[in-house]
Short mmCIF file of C-alpha atoms and ligand atoms in Angstrom, two decimals:
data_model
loop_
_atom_site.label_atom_id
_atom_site.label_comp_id
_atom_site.label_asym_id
_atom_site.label_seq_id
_atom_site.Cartn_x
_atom_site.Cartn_y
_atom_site.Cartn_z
CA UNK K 1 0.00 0.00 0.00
CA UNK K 2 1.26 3.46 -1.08
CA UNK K 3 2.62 5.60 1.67
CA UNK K 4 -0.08 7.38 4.16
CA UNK K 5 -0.31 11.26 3.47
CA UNK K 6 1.08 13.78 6.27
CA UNK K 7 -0.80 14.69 9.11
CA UNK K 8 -2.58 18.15 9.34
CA UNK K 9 -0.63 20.37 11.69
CA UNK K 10 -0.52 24.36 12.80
CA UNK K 11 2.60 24.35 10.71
CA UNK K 12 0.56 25.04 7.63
CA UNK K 13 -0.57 28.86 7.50
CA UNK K 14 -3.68 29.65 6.73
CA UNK K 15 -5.36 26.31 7.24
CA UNK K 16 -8.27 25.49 9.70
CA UNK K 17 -5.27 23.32 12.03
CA UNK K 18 -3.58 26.80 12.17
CA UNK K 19 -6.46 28.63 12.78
CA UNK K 20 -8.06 26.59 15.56
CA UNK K 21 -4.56 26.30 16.98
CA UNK K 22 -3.99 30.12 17.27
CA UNK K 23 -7.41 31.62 17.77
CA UNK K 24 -9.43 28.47 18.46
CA UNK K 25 -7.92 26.54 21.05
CA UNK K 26 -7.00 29.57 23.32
CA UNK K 27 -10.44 30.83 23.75
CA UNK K 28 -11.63 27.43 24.39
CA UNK K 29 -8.84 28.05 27.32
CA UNK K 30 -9.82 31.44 28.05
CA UNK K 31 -13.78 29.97 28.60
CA UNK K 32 -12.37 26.88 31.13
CA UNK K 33 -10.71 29.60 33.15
CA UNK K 34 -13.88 31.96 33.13
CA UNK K 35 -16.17 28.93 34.15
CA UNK K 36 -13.97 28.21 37.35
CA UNK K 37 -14.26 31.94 38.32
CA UNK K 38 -17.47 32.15 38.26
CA UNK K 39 -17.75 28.88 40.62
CA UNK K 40 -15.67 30.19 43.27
CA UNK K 41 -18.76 30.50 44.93
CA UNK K 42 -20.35 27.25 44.60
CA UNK K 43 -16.65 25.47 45.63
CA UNK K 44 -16.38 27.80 48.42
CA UNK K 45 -19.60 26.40 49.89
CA UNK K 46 -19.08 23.23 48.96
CA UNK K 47 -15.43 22.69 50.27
CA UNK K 48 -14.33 25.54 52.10
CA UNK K 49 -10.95 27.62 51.65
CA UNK K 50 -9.45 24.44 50.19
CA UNK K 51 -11.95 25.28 47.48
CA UNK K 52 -11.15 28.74 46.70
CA UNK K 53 -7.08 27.51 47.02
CA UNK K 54 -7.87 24.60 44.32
CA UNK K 55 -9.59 27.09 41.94
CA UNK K 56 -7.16 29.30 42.02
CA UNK K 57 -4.45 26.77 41.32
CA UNK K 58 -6.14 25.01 38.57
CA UNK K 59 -6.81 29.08 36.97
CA UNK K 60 -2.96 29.83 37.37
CA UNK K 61 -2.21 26.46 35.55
CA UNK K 62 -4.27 26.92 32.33
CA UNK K 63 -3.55 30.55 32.11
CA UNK K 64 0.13 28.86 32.17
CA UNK K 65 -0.87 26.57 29.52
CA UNK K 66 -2.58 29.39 27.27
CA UNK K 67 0.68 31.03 27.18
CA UNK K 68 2.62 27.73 26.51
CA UNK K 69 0.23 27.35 23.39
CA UNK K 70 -0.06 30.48 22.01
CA UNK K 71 3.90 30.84 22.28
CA UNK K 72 4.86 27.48 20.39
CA UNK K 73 6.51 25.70 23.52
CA UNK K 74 7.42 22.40 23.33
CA UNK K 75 4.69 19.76 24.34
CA UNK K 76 5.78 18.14 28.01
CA UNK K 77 4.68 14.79 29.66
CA UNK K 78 1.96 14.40 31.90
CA UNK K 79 2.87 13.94 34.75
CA UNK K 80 -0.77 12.87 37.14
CA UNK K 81 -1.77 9.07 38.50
CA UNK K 82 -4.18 8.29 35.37
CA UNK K 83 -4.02 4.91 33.80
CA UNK K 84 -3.60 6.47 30.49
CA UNK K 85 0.07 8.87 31.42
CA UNK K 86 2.22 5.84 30.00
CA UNK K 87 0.21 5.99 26.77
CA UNK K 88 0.54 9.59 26.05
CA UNK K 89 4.02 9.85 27.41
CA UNK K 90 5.44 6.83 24.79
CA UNK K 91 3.06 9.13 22.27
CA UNK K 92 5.30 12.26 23.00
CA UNK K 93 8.12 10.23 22.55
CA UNK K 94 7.04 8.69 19.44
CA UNK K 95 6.48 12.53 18.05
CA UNK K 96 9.78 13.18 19.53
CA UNK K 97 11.42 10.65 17.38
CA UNK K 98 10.17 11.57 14.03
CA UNK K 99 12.03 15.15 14.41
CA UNK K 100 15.29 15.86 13.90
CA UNK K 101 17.90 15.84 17.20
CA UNK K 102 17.37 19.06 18.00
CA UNK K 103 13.76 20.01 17.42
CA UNK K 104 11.23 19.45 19.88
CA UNK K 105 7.57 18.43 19.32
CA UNK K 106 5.52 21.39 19.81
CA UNK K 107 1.64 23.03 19.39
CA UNK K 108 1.90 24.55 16.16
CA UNK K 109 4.96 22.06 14.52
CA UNK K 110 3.12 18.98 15.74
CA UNK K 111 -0.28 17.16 14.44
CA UNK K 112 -3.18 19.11 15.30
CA UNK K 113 -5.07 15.98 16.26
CA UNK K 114 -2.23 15.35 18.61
CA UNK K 115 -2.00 18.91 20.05
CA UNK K 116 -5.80 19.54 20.14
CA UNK K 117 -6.15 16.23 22.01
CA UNK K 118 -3.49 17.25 24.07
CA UNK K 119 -4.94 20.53 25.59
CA UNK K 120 -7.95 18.68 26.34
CA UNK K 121 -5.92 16.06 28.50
CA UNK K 122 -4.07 19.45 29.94
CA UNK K 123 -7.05 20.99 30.89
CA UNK K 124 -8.30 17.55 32.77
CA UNK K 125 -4.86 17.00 34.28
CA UNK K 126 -4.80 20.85 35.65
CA UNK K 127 -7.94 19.71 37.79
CA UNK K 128 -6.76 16.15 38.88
CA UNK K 129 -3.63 17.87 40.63
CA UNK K 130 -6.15 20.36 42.67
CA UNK K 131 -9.01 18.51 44.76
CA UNK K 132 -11.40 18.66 46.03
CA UNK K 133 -12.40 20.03 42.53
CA UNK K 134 -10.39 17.47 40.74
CA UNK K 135 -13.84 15.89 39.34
CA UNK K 136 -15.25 18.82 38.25
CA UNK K 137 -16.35 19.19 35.01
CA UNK K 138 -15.41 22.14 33.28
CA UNK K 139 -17.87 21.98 30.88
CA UNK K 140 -20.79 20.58 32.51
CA UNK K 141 -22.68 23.79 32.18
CA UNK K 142 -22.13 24.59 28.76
CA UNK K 143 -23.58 21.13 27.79
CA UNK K 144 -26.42 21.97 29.82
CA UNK K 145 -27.60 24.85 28.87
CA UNK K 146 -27.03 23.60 25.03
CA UNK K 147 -29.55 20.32 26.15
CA UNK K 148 -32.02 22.91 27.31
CA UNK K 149 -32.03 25.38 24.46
CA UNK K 150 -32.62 22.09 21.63
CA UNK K 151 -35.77 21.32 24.14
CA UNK K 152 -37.97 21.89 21.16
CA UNK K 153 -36.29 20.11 18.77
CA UNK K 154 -36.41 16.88 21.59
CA UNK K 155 -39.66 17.58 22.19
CA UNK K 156 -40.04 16.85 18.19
CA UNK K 157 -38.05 13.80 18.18
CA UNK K 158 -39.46 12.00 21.37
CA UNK K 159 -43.23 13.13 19.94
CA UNK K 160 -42.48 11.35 16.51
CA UNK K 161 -40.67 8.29 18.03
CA UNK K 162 -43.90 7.32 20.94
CA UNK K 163 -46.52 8.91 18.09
CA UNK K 164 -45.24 7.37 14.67
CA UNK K 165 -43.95 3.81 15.67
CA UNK K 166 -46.26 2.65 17.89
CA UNK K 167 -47.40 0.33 14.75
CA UNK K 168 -43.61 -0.07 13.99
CA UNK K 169 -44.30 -3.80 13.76
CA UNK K 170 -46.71 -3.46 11.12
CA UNK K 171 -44.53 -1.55 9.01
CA UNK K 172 -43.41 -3.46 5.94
CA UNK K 173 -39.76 -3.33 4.50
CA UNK K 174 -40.22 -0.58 2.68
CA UNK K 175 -41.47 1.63 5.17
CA UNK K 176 -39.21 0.24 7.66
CA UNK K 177 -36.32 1.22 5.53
CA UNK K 178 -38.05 4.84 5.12
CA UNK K 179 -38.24 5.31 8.59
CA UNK K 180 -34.26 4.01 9.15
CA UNK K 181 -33.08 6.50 6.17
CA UNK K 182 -35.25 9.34 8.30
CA UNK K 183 -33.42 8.44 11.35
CA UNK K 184 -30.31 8.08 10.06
CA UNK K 185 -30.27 11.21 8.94
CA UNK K 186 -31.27 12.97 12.09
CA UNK K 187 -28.28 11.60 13.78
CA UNK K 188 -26.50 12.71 10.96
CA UNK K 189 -27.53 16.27 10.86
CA UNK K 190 -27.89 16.09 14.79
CA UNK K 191 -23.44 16.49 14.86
CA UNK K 192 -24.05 20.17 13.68
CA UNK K 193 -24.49 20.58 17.62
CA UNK K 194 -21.29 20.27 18.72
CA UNK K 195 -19.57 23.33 20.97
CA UNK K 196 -16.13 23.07 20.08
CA UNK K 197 -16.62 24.40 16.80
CA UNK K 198 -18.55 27.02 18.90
CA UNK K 199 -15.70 27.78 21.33
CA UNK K 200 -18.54 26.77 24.12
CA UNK K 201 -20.94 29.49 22.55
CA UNK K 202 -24.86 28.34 22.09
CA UNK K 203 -24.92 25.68 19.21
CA UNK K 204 -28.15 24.27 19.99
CA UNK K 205 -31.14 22.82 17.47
CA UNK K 206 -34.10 25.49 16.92
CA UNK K 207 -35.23 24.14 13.83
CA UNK K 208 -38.10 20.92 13.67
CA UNK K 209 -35.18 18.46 12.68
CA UNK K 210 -37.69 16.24 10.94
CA UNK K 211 -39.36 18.72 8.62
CA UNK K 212 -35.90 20.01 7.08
CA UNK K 213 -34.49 16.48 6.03
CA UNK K 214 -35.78 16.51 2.58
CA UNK K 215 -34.15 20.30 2.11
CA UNK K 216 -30.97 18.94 3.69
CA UNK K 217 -31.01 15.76 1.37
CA UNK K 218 -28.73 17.70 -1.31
CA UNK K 219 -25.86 18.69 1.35
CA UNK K 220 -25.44 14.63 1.90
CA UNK K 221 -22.19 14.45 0.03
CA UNK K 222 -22.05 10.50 0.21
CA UNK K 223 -24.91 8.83 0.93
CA UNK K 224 -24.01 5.23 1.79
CA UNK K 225 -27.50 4.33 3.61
CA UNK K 226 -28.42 1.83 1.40
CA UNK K 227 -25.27 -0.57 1.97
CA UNK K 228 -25.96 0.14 5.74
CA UNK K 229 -30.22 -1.03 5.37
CA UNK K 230 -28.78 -4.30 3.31
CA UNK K 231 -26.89 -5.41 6.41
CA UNK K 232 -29.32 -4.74 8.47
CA UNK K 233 -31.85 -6.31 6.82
CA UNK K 234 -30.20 -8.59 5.92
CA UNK K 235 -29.12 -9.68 9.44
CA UNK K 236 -32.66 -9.80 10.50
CA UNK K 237 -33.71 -11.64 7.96
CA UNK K 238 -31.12 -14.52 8.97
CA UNK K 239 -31.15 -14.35 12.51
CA UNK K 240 -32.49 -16.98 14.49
CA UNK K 241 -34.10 -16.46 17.58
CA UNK K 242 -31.23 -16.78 19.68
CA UNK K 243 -28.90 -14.92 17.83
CA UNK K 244 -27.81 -11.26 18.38
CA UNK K 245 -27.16 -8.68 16.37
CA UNK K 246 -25.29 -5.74 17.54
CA UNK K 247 -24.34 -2.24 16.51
CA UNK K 248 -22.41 0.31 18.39
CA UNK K 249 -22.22 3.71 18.60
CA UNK K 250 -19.29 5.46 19.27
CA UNK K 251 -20.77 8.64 20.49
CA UNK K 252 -19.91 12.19 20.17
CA UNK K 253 -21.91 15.00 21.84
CA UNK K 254 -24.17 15.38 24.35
CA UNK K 255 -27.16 17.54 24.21
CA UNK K 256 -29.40 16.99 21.34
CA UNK K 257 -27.02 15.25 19.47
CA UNK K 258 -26.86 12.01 21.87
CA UNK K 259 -30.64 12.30 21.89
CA UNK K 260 -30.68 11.30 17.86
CA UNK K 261 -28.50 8.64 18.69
CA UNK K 262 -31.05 7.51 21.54
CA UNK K 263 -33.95 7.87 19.02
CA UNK K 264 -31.87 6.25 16.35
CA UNK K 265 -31.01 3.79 19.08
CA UNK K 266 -34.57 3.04 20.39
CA UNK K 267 -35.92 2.88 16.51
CA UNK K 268 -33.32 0.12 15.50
CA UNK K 269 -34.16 -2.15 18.79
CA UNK K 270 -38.01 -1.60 18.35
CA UNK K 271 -38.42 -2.54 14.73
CA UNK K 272 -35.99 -5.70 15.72
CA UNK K 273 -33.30 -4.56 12.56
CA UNK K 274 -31.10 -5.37 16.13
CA UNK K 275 -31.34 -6.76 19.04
CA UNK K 276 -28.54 -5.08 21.16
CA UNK K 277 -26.95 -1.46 21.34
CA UNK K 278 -23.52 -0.19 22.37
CA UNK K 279 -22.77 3.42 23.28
CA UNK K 280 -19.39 4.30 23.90
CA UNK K 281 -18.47 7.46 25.50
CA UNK K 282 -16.00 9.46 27.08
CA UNK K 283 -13.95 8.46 30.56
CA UNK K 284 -13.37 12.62 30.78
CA UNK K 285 -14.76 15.97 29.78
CA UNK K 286 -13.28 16.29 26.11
CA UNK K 287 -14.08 18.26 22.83
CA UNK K 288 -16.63 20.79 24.97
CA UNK K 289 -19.55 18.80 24.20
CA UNK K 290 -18.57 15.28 23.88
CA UNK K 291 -20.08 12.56 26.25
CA UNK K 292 -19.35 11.00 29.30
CA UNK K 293 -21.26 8.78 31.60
CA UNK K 294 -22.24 11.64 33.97
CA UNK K 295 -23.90 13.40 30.40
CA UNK K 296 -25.19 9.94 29.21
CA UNK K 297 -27.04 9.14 32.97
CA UNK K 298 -28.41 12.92 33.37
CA UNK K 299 -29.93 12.88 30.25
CA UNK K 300 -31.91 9.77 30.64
CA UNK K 301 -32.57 11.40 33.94
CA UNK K 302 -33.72 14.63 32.67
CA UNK K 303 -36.13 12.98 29.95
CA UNK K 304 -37.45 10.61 32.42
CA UNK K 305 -38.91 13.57 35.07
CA UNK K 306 -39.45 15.75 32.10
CA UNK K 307 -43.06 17.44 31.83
CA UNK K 308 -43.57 16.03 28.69
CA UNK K 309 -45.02 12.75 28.07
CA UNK K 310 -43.35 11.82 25.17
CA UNK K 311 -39.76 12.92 26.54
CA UNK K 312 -40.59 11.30 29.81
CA UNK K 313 -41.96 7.86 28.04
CA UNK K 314 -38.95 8.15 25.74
CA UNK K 315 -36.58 8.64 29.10
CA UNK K 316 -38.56 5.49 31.02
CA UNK K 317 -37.85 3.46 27.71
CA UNK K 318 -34.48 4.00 27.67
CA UNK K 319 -33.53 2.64 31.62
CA UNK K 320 -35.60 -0.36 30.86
CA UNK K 321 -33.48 -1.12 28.19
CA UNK K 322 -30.14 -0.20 29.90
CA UNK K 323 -32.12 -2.42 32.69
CA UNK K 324 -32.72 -5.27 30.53
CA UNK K 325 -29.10 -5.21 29.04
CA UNK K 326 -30.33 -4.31 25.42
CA UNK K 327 -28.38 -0.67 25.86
CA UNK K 328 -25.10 -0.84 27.26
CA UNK K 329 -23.02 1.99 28.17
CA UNK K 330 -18.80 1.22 27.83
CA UNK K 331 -16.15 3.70 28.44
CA UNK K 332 -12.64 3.37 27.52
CA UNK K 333 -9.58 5.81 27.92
CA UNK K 334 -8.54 5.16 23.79
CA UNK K 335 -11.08 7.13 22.98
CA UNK K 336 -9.40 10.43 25.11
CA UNK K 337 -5.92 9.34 23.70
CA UNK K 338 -4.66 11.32 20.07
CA UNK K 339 -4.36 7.60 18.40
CA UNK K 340 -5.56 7.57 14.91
CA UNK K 341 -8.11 4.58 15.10
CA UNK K 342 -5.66 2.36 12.81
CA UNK K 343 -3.39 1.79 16.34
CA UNK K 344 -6.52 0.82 18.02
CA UNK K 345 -5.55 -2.92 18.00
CA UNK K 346 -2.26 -2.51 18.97
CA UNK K 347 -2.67 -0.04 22.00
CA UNK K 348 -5.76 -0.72 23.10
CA UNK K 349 -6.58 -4.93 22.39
CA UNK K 350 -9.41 -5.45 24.49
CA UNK K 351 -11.54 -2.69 22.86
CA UNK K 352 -10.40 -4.05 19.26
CA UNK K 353 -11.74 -7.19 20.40
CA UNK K 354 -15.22 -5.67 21.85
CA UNK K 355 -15.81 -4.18 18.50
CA UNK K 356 -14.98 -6.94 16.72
CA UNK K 357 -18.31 -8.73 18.41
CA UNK K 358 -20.18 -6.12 16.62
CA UNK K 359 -22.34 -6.52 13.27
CA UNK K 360 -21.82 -2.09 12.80
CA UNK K 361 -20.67 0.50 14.16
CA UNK K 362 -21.31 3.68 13.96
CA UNK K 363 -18.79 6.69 14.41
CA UNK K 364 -20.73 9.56 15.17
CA UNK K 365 -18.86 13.04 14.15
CA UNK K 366 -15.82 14.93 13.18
CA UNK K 367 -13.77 13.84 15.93
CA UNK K 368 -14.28 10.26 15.45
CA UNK K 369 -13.41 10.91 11.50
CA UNK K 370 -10.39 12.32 11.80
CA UNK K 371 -8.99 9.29 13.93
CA UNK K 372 -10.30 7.12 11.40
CA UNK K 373 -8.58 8.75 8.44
CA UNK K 374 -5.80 9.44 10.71
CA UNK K 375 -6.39 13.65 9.98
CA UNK K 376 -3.81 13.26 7.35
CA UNK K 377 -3.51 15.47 3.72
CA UNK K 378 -5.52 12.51 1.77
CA UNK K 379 -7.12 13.34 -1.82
CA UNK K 380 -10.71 13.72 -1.86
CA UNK K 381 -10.85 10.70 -4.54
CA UNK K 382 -8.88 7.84 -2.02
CA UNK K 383 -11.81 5.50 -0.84
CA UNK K 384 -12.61 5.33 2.37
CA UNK K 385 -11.24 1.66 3.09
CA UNK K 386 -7.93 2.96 2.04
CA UNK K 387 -8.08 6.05 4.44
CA UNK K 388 -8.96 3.86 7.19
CA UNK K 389 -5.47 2.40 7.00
CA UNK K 390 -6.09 -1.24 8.26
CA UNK K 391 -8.80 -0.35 10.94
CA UNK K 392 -11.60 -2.96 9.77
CA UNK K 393 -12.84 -4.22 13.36
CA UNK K 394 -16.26 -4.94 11.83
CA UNK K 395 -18.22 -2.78 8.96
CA UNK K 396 -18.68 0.42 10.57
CA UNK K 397 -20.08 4.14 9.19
CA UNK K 398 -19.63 7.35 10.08
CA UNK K 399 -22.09 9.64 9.76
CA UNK K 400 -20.53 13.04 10.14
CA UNK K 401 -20.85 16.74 9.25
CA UNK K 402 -17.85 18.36 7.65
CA UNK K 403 -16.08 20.66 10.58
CA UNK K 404 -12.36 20.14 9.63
CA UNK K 405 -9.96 19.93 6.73
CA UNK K 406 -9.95 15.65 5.66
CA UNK K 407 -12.64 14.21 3.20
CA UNK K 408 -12.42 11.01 1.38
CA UNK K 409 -14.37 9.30 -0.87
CA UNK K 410 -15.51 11.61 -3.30
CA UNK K 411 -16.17 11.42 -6.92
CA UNK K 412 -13.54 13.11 -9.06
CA UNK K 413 -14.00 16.57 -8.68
CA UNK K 414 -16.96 16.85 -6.14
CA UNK K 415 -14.43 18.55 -3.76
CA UNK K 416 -12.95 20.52 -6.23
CA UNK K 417 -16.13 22.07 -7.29
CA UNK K 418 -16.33 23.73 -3.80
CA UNK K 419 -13.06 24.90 -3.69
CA UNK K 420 -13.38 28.23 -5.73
CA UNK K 421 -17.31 28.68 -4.77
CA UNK K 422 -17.54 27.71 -1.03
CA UNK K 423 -13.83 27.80 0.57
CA UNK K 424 -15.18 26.93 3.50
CA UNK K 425 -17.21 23.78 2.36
CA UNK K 426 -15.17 21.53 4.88
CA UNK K 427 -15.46 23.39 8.56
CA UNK K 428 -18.53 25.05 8.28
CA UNK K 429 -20.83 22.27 9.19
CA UNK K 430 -23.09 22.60 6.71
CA UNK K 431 -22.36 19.39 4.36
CA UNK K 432 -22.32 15.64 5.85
CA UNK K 433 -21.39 12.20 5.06
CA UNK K 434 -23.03 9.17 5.74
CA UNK K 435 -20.05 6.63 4.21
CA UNK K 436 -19.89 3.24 5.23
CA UNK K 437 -17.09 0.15 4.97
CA UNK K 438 -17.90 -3.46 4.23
CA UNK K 439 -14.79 -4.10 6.27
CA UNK K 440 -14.11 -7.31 4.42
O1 F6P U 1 -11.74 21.95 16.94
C1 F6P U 1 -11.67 21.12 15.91
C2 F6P U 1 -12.59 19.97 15.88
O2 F6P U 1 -11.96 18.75 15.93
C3 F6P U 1 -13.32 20.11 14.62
O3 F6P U 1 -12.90 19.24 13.70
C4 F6P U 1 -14.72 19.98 15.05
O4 F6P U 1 -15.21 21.22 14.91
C5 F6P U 1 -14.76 19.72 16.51
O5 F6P U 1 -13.50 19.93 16.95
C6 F6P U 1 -15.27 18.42 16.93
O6 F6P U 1 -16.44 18.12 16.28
P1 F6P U 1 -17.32 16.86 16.64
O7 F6P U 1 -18.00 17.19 17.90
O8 F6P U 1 -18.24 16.70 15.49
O9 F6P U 1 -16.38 15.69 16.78
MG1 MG U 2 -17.59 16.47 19.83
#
């Protein structure tokens, strides 16, 4: 196989890695220090002076970090108790080792997946040297008030789900496979909500996300959803009544995004396509938005006590089936390491092996593309299976909106067409892809 492409890094002016690296990235910062401030309060009354003493440290170390990014510094090792320090510390290494003697790997020389990855771990490791605020989640709030201002837009999904598929069993293929493209598509155009592309600032759904599919049909710009109904039909079709099938979903954000995955999730089990879901999430606070097990429980909390009776039927639902074992929440720390997904089997075996037990998974988002394509310089034309470099745990999808500078799979000159008449075609959200791999 030809050589791989290089990775995107700050070192190229005037890209979106340089950008995000010297605007971006720092007010992301700038916001993490604000939020502590403004809970000096709530930590004083919750643990005293030693409160007030931890917040302060934890401010002096980002504001340290700010500076160590927006001056070019050289990247250092973490140095906390976390299982995952060995990991990033070989990483550093590793980045170390490409360079020449003297040059040291640094924020805007090195690969912005591995740098932007990097501050996030930074920001998590300033807290877990300063309790009693060492769990706190920096952006907790932020991910809050996004859930609340999409209420609407839940409202709308929970509504459809409880009104539309009561019959669900009734439906025949081709309305079954009608109702999957719908959904699909929702989860799809449900990434737009992410707040790191926001620096934190209100991202959230206002639109009915239903009633706009049809107009958002033509920003699709691969549309692999048939492949993904033949395997799941397929697999129903051949499964016998003991068998499972399985599909995970590596999740991205919280908010109204993880609530299309939930409907998504709740559709596929009902109308039997599967019989088991996996959501994968986030062991810490990364990306802003992205989710974690304390963002995965609250929401099924929230919907549950919700004065809505769809949202709360839609919220009871959902911990019957994490009750019954039919929706299973994992964590693992790969997915808060700066690995492109193609060392997945090598650094992290056991979760290679977990996926392999699936029938498809789903990578939800930007994030989770550029780890599968590695973030690296690749033509628009090289097919996905190519770009994925050897990661084939099981046929898998991602269904993601453009927010950074890596597309594959396009037809010759689809991506060119953009170039001159929408420069900013790849980071500005407003295109998707829905591109799955066979695997085989
Ligand atoms: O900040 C860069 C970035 O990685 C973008 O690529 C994207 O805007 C965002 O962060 C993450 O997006 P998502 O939540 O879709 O993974
Ligand atoms: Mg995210």
């Amino acid at each position: 196989m030809a050589a791989v492409p290089v990775s995107l890094a700050g070192s190229f002016q005037g890209s979106f890695a340089y950008f995000t690296i010297k605007d971006r990235l720092p007010q992301i910062l700038t916001r993490v220090i604000d939020t502590l401030h403004r809970h000096k309060n709530e930590f004083f009354e919750e643990h005293g002076e030693k409160g007030i003493e931890a917040e302060k440290n934890t401010i002096s170390i980002l504001s340290k970090l700010r500076n160590e990014l927006q001056t070019d510094k050289p990247l250092v090792p973490l140095d906390d108790k976390l299982p995952d320090v060995p990991l990033w510390n070989q990483y550093l290494e590793y980045q170390q080792n490409l360079l020449d003697g003297n040059e040291q790997p640094s924020w805007f020389q090195s690969p912005w997946l591995y740098v932007e990855c990097y501050m996030y771990r930074r920001i998590h490791e300033a807290l877990v040297h300063n309790p009693p605020i060492d769990d706190y989640d920096v952006f907790k709030e932020a991910k809050i008030e996004s859930f609340f201002e999409s209420q609407q837009a839940i409202i709308a999904l929970c509504t459809y789900l409880q009104e539309h598929l009561k019959n669900i069993e009734d439906l025949d293929e081709k309305q079954l496979q009608e109702e999957l493209f719908k959904l699909l598509q929702v989860s799809l155009w449900g990434n737009k909500c992410d707040l790191s592309i926001s620096a934190g600032e209100d991202n959230s759904q206002k639109a009915s996300p239903l009633k706009s599919l049809d107009n958002l049909k033509t920003f699709i710009l691969v549309d692999d959803m048939e492949s993904i109904w033949s395997l799941l039909i397929n697999s129903k079709k051949r499964r016998t009544s003991i068998e499972v099938t399985r599909v995970d979903i590596v999740l991205d954000n919280a908010g109204y995004e993880l609530i299309t995955d939930l409907i998504l999730a709740d559709f596929l089990l009902s109308s039997k396509l599967v019989t088991e879901i996996h959501f994968h999430g986030k062991c810490i606070p990364w990306y802003v938005s992205d989710t974690t097990k304390q963002d995965f429980n609250w929401t099924i909390k929230q919907l549950q006590s919700a004065n809505n009776r769809w949202m709360s039927r839609c919220g009871m639902n959902w911990e019957g089936s994490i009750k019954k074992g039919v929706l299973v929440y994992h964590d693992h720390i790969f997915w808060t390491l700066p690995h492109e997904f193609c060392s997945m089997a090598q650094v992290a075996t056991d979760l290679y092996t977990e996926l392999q037990k699936s029938h498809l998974i789903i990578f939800k988002g930007d994030l989770n593309y550029r780890k599968l394509t590695g973030d690296r310089k690749w033509e628009f034309t090289v097919p996905f299976h190519q770009a994925l470099n050897k990661f084939h745990p099981a046929p898998l999808c991602s269904l993601r909106t453009l927010k950074s500078d890596v597309q594959v799979g396009l037809k010759p000159g689809q991506g060119e067409q953009f170039v001159t008449s929408e420069p900013d075609w790849m980071i500005c959200g407003k295109y998707g892809v829905v591109q799955f791999d066979a695997s085989l």
